[in-house]
Structure formats: structure tokens, C-alpha cells
Amino acid sequence: MPSFTLAVSRFCERWRIWVVLLELHGLPRSCSDVTRMGEPVSPSAHFDRLSVVWPRENFLKTKSESGGVMRQLTFIEPGKLEWWDVPAPKIVAGTDAIVRPLAVARCDLDYSTIIGSGLQGGPFAFGHETAGEVVEVGDQVTSVKVGDKVIVPFQISCGTCDNCRQGWTNACKSVTRGAVYGMKPICGEEFGGALSEFMHVPFADHMLVPLPDDIRPEVLAGGSDNIADAWRTVAPHMDKYEAPSVLVIGSGRGIGLYALQIALARGAKRVVYAEIGKGGEAMRMAKEIGAEVQQVPSAS
């Protein structure tokens, strides 16, 4: 069965740390304010791939040890991110939970934002695709407990309002419209980000998706957003046909690769991955996963 481990975070056994792969291809060399482990990165560094590293023992603390302060990767402006010390989140309502991110996947929009073609209007907390560990729960939370590994959806919703019950969780009436983690400009309100020591999760019974014991957090960190997008694009339609052929038109980004993996796993007879313009790493990965690949000339 195809694996979902491609193009997400990885676990480094040698140093016992989670490595967050932002895959910032072409990041400007003037990005001297990006930090790794809280230390400035040399402006002369070549950012083919920037890794933000979180040591398990020294950097990640429990809430009580952190003294009410945590570290947060903050987007300032294109090409500039900083580690900030900010107040650690607290339980506000009985339905809340606090989650410690263990693995973070890089969304296509993260990359676009960093190079200047995505979200603007920093500073804001960064990162929104994550799997983590529950470290605290409110007294009304029943579906998860401290120590559970969970996926945290990037969109914040209550699960009980009219819109949520119809599946329109992106238009939840209980929170600011468009409420999301790691992308303040979308809704105008800061809800924190996944590239932080802790995240505040309201409506925990609805929001948090428990991870099976045999799946490591980095495998499904993208389940917060990209994997879910790929699933709803492909899976419901696969159920209507027996062993269909599937065409995935990719753009060199992760959702297309997830979509073709889901199609194969759901029994597609044939999956064709088409890349418009120059073929690259995504086409190589698509072929490795098991798809036929086609490079389509761009209109220009």
C-alpha cells in the first residue's frame, strides 16, 4: 500500500529529534533572520532546504516547566522569520485542550508566503499542519486524554453549529469566520501556530483526531490540511466506480502527490500524474510511487 511519508516531516533517530522540513527551495540568501535552534542562520547559507530542529529533551518543555513562556516561530515578512518568546496558551474553557506539536508538515501556502507570493501582513505565528501530543485537557473533554497523539485540523470549528453540522466547518458560526492556525491574515485574528511549543485547541472533542498507536506523528502531520484536501478531492468519487483510471494534474506541490497515493490505495486501475511546464522532483516522486507521468507544455 502506498505510504504517506513522502513530502512530510521525518524523525531523526540519530539525534532523537523531530525535524521540520520546510523545503524552502529558492529562499532568498538575505534571509539572515531565520533561526535554527534559536541561533541566526548565516546569510550566505544556501537554503535549498531549511530545517527547523526541536530537541526532545532541551527545547520542548512541559507547560509547568516553561514558566508560562514558550517559543514560537513567527513570520515577519517575506524571507524573514524569527523565534519569539510568547505567553504559553492556557485552558480557558472546559472544552479546551493544550497540544504539544511533535511533527509539522509544510503546506504549499507556507512556501509561497515565505518567498513573498502568499500571505502578507506579519508578524504572525507560523505553521498549521501538525500532529502532536495532548498535554492538558479541560474538565469537559472526553474523547482524548493527556498523552494521546492527535492530528490538529488547521481550521478551527465547533462541530455543533448549523454550518458545522452540514460539513461547512470552514464557516463555523462559533468562531471568527476563516479561523485558522498559522495564517492570521486570513481571518484577522491570531490563534497561534504549529511551529510553537504548544497550541491552544478549543472544542477539543470535535477538533482533535486521535492517531492510531502504530502510526508515528510525522507520517500524518499533513492530515491537518493537505492530506485531507487530497482525500476529499479523490476518495468520494472513487467509491462510485470500480477500479477507475484517475488523472491528477499536479503543480509540483504536495496535494497532487497525496491525491495519487490515495487513488492507488483506493484501488485505481491506472493513475496518470500530469505536470504542466517543467517537470521536476514531483514527477520523479510520482513515478516512484507508482503513477504514470506526463509532462504537459505550458501555454506560454
One Martini backbone bead per residue (centre of mass of N, CA, C, O) as a GRO file, in nm:
protein
  300
    1MET     BB    1   0.097   0.035   0.022
    2PRO     BB    2   0.100   0.346   0.012
    3SER     BB    3   0.281   0.616   0.135
    4PHE     BB    4   0.271   0.922   0.351
    5THR     BB    5   0.588   1.013   0.398
    6LEU     BB    6   0.601   1.193   0.176
    7ALA     BB    7   0.654   1.533   0.215
    8VAL     BB    8   0.727   1.525   0.517
    9SER     BB    9   0.819   1.469   0.802
   10ARG     BB   10   1.096   1.363   1.014
   11PHE     BB   11   1.291   1.117   1.190
   12CYS     BB   12   1.580   1.141   1.399
   13GLU     BB   13   1.751   0.888   1.544
   14ARG     BB   14   2.031   0.995   1.622
   15TRP     BB   15   1.902   1.268   1.790
   16ARG     BB   16   1.607   1.260   1.883
   17ILE     BB   17   1.438   1.429   1.655
   18TRP     BB   18   1.244   1.663   1.514
   19VAL     BB   19   1.204   1.737   1.166
   20VAL     BB   20   1.137   2.036   0.996
   21LEU     BB   21   1.030   2.050   0.660
   22LEU     BB   22   1.012   2.334   0.449
   23GLU     BB   23   1.125   2.343   0.164
   24LEU     BB   24   1.301   2.622   0.062
   25HIS     BB   25   1.309   2.680  -0.243
   26GLY     BB   26   1.472   2.978  -0.317
   27LEU     BB   27   1.559   3.121  -0.080
   28PRO     BB   28   1.675   3.396   0.018
   29ARG     BB   29   2.000   3.487   0.125
   30SER     BB   30   1.891   3.732   0.317
   31CYS     BB   31   1.788   3.521   0.543
   32SER     BB   32   1.918   3.600   0.852
   33ASP     BB   33   1.651   3.562   1.055
   34VAL     BB   34   1.663   3.280   1.044
   35THR     BB   35   1.619   3.011   1.277
   36ARG     BB   36   1.822   2.761   1.451
   37MET     BB   37   1.783   2.693   1.764
   38GLY     BB   38   1.794   3.024   1.804
   39GLU     BB   39   2.001   3.068   1.569
   40PRO     BB   40   2.158   3.226   1.339
   41VAL     BB   41   2.166   3.231   0.999
   42SER     BB   42   2.360   3.246   0.750
   43PRO     BB   43   2.338   3.458   0.473
   44SER     BB   44   2.521   3.244   0.291
   45ALA     BB   45   2.328   3.037   0.285
   46HIS     BB   46   2.183   2.750   0.131
   47PHE     BB   47   1.820   2.724   0.074
   48ASP     BB   48   1.708   2.435  -0.023
   49ARG     BB   49   1.687   2.337   0.293
   50LEU     BB   50   1.501   2.404   0.578
   51SER     BB   51   1.571   2.328   0.921
   52VAL     BB   52   1.371   2.281   1.207
   53VAL     BB   53   1.486   2.214   1.538
   54TRP     BB   54   1.361   1.985   1.799
   55PRO     BB   55   1.444   1.901   2.097
   56ARG     BB   56   1.321   1.681   2.325
   57GLU     BB   57   1.466   1.780   2.597
   58ASN     BB   58   1.543   2.106   2.575
   59PHE     BB   59   1.296   2.254   2.421
   60LEU     BB   60   1.076   2.070   2.523
   61LYS     BB   61   0.829   2.150   2.750
   62THR     BB   62   0.645   2.181   2.996
   63LYS     BB   63   0.428   2.403   3.112
   64SER     BB   64   0.553   2.433   3.399
   65GLU     BB   65   0.857   2.473   3.299
   66SER     BB   66   0.808   2.739   3.115
   67GLY     BB   67   0.671   2.976   3.284
   68GLY     BB   68   0.454   3.083   3.052
   69VAL     BB   69   0.675   3.031   2.823
   70MET     BB   70   0.729   3.030   2.466
   71ARG     BB   71   0.803   2.913   2.151
   72GLN     BB   72   0.784   3.099   1.827
   73LEU     BB   73   0.731   3.096   1.495
   74THR     BB   74   0.774   3.406   1.311
   75PHE     BB   75   0.627   3.599   1.077
   76ILE     BB   76   0.732   3.901   0.923
   77GLU     BB   77   0.850   3.853   0.625
   78PRO     BB   78   0.976   3.802   0.345
   79GLY     BB   79   1.254   3.608   0.448
   80LYS     BB   80   1.134   3.643   0.761
   81LEU     BB   81   1.214   3.471   1.065
   82GLU     BB   82   1.124   3.423   1.420
   83TRP     BB   83   1.204   3.365   1.745
   84TRP     BB   84   0.958   3.376   1.999
   85ASP     BB   85   0.858   3.495   2.308
   86VAL     BB   86   0.557   3.362   2.448
   87PRO     BB   87   0.270   3.296   2.570
   88ALA     BB   88   0.133   3.036   2.703
   89PRO     BB   89  -0.120   2.843   2.679
   90LYS     BB   90  -0.457   2.808   2.811
   91ILE     BB   91  -0.714   2.706   2.985
   92VAL     BB   92  -1.050   2.837   2.942
   93ALA     BB   93  -1.221   2.586   2.876
   94GLY     BB   94  -1.357   2.269   2.922
   95THR     BB   95  -1.312   2.214   2.589
   96ASP     BB   96  -1.013   2.224   2.609
   97ALA     BB   97  -0.672   2.205   2.470
   98ILE     BB   98  -0.327   2.102   2.495
   99VAL     BB   99  -0.069   2.102   2.241
  100ARG     BB  100   0.222   1.925   2.138
  101PRO     BB  101   0.420   1.949   1.887
  102LEU     BB  102   0.595   1.688   1.685
  103ALA     BB  103   0.487   1.746   1.382
  104VAL     BB  104   0.560   1.928   1.070
  105ALA     BB  105   0.412   2.038   0.784
  106ARG     BB  106   0.441   2.165   0.452
  107CYS     BB  107   0.278   2.399   0.298
  108ASP     BB  108   0.235   2.568   0.012
  109LEU     BB  109   0.172   2.845   0.155
  110ASP     BB  110   0.427   2.871   0.317
  111TYR     BB  111   0.620   2.905   0.082
  112SER     BB  112   0.482   3.148  -0.053
  113THR     BB  113   0.509   3.338   0.189
  114ILE     BB  114   0.823   3.340   0.219
  115ILE     BB  115   0.868   3.442  -0.098
  116GLY     BB  116   0.604   3.660  -0.150
  117SER     BB  117   0.317   3.495  -0.277
  118GLY     BB  118   0.137   3.520  -0.023
  119LEU     BB  119   0.109   3.605   0.270
  120GLN     BB  120   0.050   3.899   0.457
  121GLY     BB  121   0.102   4.076   0.762
  122GLY     BB  122   0.306   4.092   0.968
  123PRO     BB  123   0.301   3.937   1.248
  124PHE     BB  124   0.292   3.563   1.269
  125ALA     BB  125   0.213   3.265   1.329
  126PHE     BB  126   0.353   2.948   1.229
  127GLY     BB  127   0.191   2.696   1.112
  128HIS     BB  128  -0.073   2.411   1.036
  129GLU     BB  129   0.070   2.117   1.020
  130THR     BB  130  -0.018   1.870   1.274
  131ALA     BB  131   0.125   1.651   1.517
  132GLY     BB  132   0.050   1.552   1.863
  133GLU     BB  133   0.041   1.613   2.220
  134VAL     BB  134  -0.140   1.580   2.495
  135VAL     BB  135  -0.109   1.796   2.804
  136GLU     BB  136  -0.413   1.918   2.824
  137VAL     BB  137  -0.743   1.929   2.984
  138GLY     BB  138  -1.056   1.977   3.019
  139ASP     BB  139  -1.342   1.884   3.217
  140GLN     BB  140  -1.514   1.817   2.923
  141VAL     BB  141  -1.318   1.616   2.812
  142THR     BB  142  -1.353   1.273   2.645
  143SER     BB  143  -1.175   1.179   2.374
  144VAL     BB  144  -0.919   1.281   2.532
  145LYS     BB  145  -0.583   1.254   2.668
  146VAL     BB  146  -0.313   1.257   2.827
  147GLY     BB  147  -0.074   1.146   2.570
  148ASP     BB  148  -0.213   1.176   2.321
  149LYS     BB  149  -0.220   1.131   1.978
  150VAL     BB  150  -0.267   1.402   1.732
  151ILE     BB  151  -0.467   1.578   1.514
  152VAL     BB  152  -0.463   1.923   1.392
  153PRO     BB  153  -0.667   2.117   1.259
  154PHE     BB  154  -0.644   2.420   1.087
  155GLN     BB  155  -0.938   2.448   1.135
  156ILE     BB  156  -1.173   2.621   1.331
  157SER     BB  157  -1.426   2.431   1.516
  158CYS     BB  158  -1.723   2.302   1.683
  159GLY     BB  159  -1.953   2.086   1.544
  160THR     BB  160  -2.266   2.228   1.618
  161CYS     BB  161  -2.339   2.406   1.416
  162ASP     BB  162  -2.498   2.438   1.126
  163ASN     BB  163  -2.248   2.436   0.944
  164CYS     BB  164  -2.100   2.195   1.067
  165ARG     BB  165  -2.335   1.983   1.022
  166GLN     BB  166  -2.291   2.035   0.694
  167GLY     BB  167  -1.956   2.061   0.659
  168TRP     BB  168  -1.888   2.387   0.716
  169THR     BB  169  -1.616   2.444   0.898
  170ASN     BB  170  -1.510   2.715   0.751
  171ALA     BB  171  -1.811   2.846   0.872
  172CYS     BB  172  -1.810   2.884   1.164
  173LYS     BB  173  -2.019   3.043   1.417
  174SER     BB  174  -1.818   3.030   1.686
  175VAL     BB  175  -1.613   3.180   1.501
  176THR     BB  176  -1.413   3.327   1.317
  177ARG     BB  177  -1.407   3.365   1.003
  178GLY     BB  178  -1.142   3.163   0.908
  179ALA     BB  179  -1.027   3.008   1.137
  180VAL     BB  180  -0.668   2.972   1.194
  181TYR     BB  181  -0.362   2.839   1.181
  182GLY     BB  182  -0.080   3.030   1.084
  183MET     BB  183  -0.305   3.263   0.935
  184LYS     BB  184  -0.405   3.557   1.020
  185PRO     BB  185  -0.485   3.713   0.747
  186ILE     BB  186  -0.750   3.552   0.688
  187CYS     BB  187  -0.909   3.664   0.978
  188GLY     BB  188  -0.744   3.872   1.188
  189GLU     BB  189  -0.666   3.634   1.394
  190GLU     BB  190  -0.491   3.496   1.664
  191PHE     BB  191  -0.415   3.121   1.711
  192GLY     BB  192  -0.155   3.036   1.632
  193GLY     BB  193   0.103   2.775   1.590
  194ALA     BB  194   0.283   2.483   1.504
  195LEU     BB  195   0.564   2.648   1.548
  196SER     BB  196   0.528   2.551   1.857
  197GLU     BB  197   0.516   2.426   2.173
  198PHE     BB  198   0.207   2.528   2.179
  199MET     BB  199  -0.155   2.458   2.160
  200HIS     BB  200  -0.474   2.591   2.129
  201VAL     BB  201  -0.778   2.382   2.170
  202PRO     BB  202  -1.084   2.401   2.084
  203PHE     BB  203  -1.314   2.172   2.076
  204ALA     BB  204  -1.164   1.890   2.122
  205ASP     BB  205  -1.370   1.662   2.053
  206HIS     BB  206  -1.386   1.767   1.753
  207MET     BB  207  -1.088   1.841   1.657
  208LEU     BB  208  -0.949   1.585   1.758
  209VAL     BB  209  -0.739   1.327   1.606
  210PRO     BB  210  -0.662   1.024   1.665
  211LEU     BB  211  -0.385   0.822   1.674
  212PRO     BB  212  -0.259   0.549   1.599
  213ASP     BB  213  -0.019   0.361   1.757
  214ASP     BB  214   0.128   0.270   1.462
  215ILE     BB  215   0.152   0.590   1.410
  216ARG     BB  216   0.346   0.837   1.335
  217PRO     BB  217   0.328   1.174   1.338
  218GLU     BB  218   0.486   1.239   1.062
  219VAL     BB  219   0.291   1.081   0.868
  220LEU     BB  220   0.015   1.283   0.962
  221ALA     BB  221   0.060   1.596   0.963
  222GLY     BB  222  -0.097   1.655   0.682
  223GLY     BB  223  -0.396   1.599   0.792
  224SER     BB  224  -0.477   1.900   0.853
  225ASP     BB  225  -0.482   1.944   0.513
  226ASN     BB  226  -0.359   1.813   0.246
  227ILE     BB  227  -0.469   1.525   0.283
  228ALA     BB  228  -0.764   1.611   0.310
  229ASP     BB  229  -0.787   1.745   0.035
  230ALA     BB  230  -0.716   1.492  -0.130
  231TRP     BB  231  -0.939   1.309  -0.027
  232ARG     BB  232  -1.195   1.486  -0.113
  233THR     BB  233  -1.111   1.477  -0.421
  234VAL     BB  234  -1.113   1.145  -0.447
  235ALA     BB  235  -1.265   0.930  -0.264
  236PRO     BB  236  -1.574   0.978  -0.324
  237HIS     BB  237  -1.538   0.899  -0.634
  238MET     BB  238  -1.422   0.609  -0.607
  239ASP     BB  239  -1.696   0.480  -0.494
  240LYS     BB  240  -1.847   0.489  -0.793
  241TYR     BB  241  -1.608   0.299  -0.889
  242GLU     BB  242  -1.437   0.040  -1.064
  243ALA     BB  243  -1.128   0.068  -1.120
  244PRO     BB  244  -1.025   0.346  -1.199
  245SER     BB  245  -0.919   0.618  -1.376
  246VAL     BB  246  -0.660   0.869  -1.293
  247LEU     BB  247  -0.624   1.225  -1.299
  248VAL     BB  248  -0.335   1.423  -1.209
  249ILE     BB  249  -0.292   1.771  -1.169
  250GLY     BB  250  -0.004   1.913  -1.108
  251SER     BB  251   0.236   2.167  -0.922
  252GLY     BB  252   0.474   2.052  -0.738
  253ARG     BB  253   0.292   1.953  -0.502
  254GLY     BB  254   0.151   1.768  -0.242
  255ILE     BB  255  -0.150   1.710  -0.315
  256GLY     BB  256  -0.103   1.543  -0.573
  257LEU     BB  257   0.055   1.313  -0.430
  258TYR     BB  258  -0.167   1.233  -0.238
  259ALA     BB  259  -0.386   1.171  -0.450
  260LEU     BB  260  -0.239   0.932  -0.588
  261GLN     BB  261  -0.216   0.755  -0.336
  262ILE     BB  262  -0.518   0.731  -0.281
  263ALA     BB  263  -0.598   0.608  -0.550
  264LEU     BB  264  -0.428   0.351  -0.519
  265ALA     BB  265  -0.543   0.261  -0.238
  266ARG     BB  266  -0.854   0.258  -0.373
  267GLY     BB  267  -0.812   0.099  -0.671
  268ALA     BB  268  -0.671   0.205  -0.907
  269LYS     BB  269  -0.576   0.111  -1.225
  270ARG     BB  270  -0.500   0.418  -1.309
  271VAL     BB  271  -0.232   0.669  -1.281
  272VAL     BB  272  -0.204   1.009  -1.386
  273TYR     BB  273   0.071   1.239  -1.385
  274ALA     BB  274   0.044   1.588  -1.448
  275GLU     BB  275   0.279   1.834  -1.564
  276ILE     BB  276   0.306   2.175  -1.587
  277GLY     BB  277   0.578   2.216  -1.753
  278LYS     BB  278   0.825   2.166  -1.557
  279GLY     BB  279   0.982   1.907  -1.454
  280GLY     BB  280   1.044   1.725  -1.137
  281GLU     BB  281   1.033   1.600  -0.829
  282ALA     BB  282   0.733   1.521  -0.848
  283MET     BB  283   0.762   1.328  -1.089
  284ARG     BB  284   0.955   1.133  -0.957
  285MET     BB  285   0.770   1.058  -0.720
  286ALA     BB  286   0.526   0.959  -0.883
  287LYS     BB  287   0.675   0.724  -1.016
  288GLU     BB  288   0.767   0.585  -0.751
  289ILE     BB  289   0.473   0.532  -0.646
  290GLY     BB  290   0.301   0.446  -0.949
  291ALA     BB  291   0.282   0.650  -1.174
  292GLU     BB  292   0.209   0.804  -1.448
  293VAL     BB  293   0.391   1.034  -1.657
  294GLN     BB  294   0.325   1.384  -1.763
  295GLN     BB  295   0.437   1.639  -1.974
  296VAL     BB  296   0.302   1.969  -2.001
  297PRO     BB  297   0.287   2.223  -2.188
  298SER     BB  298   0.278   2.541  -2.174
  299ALA     BB  299   0.113   2.808  -2.315
  300SER     BB  300   0.389   2.984  -2.333
   0.00000   0.00000   0.00000
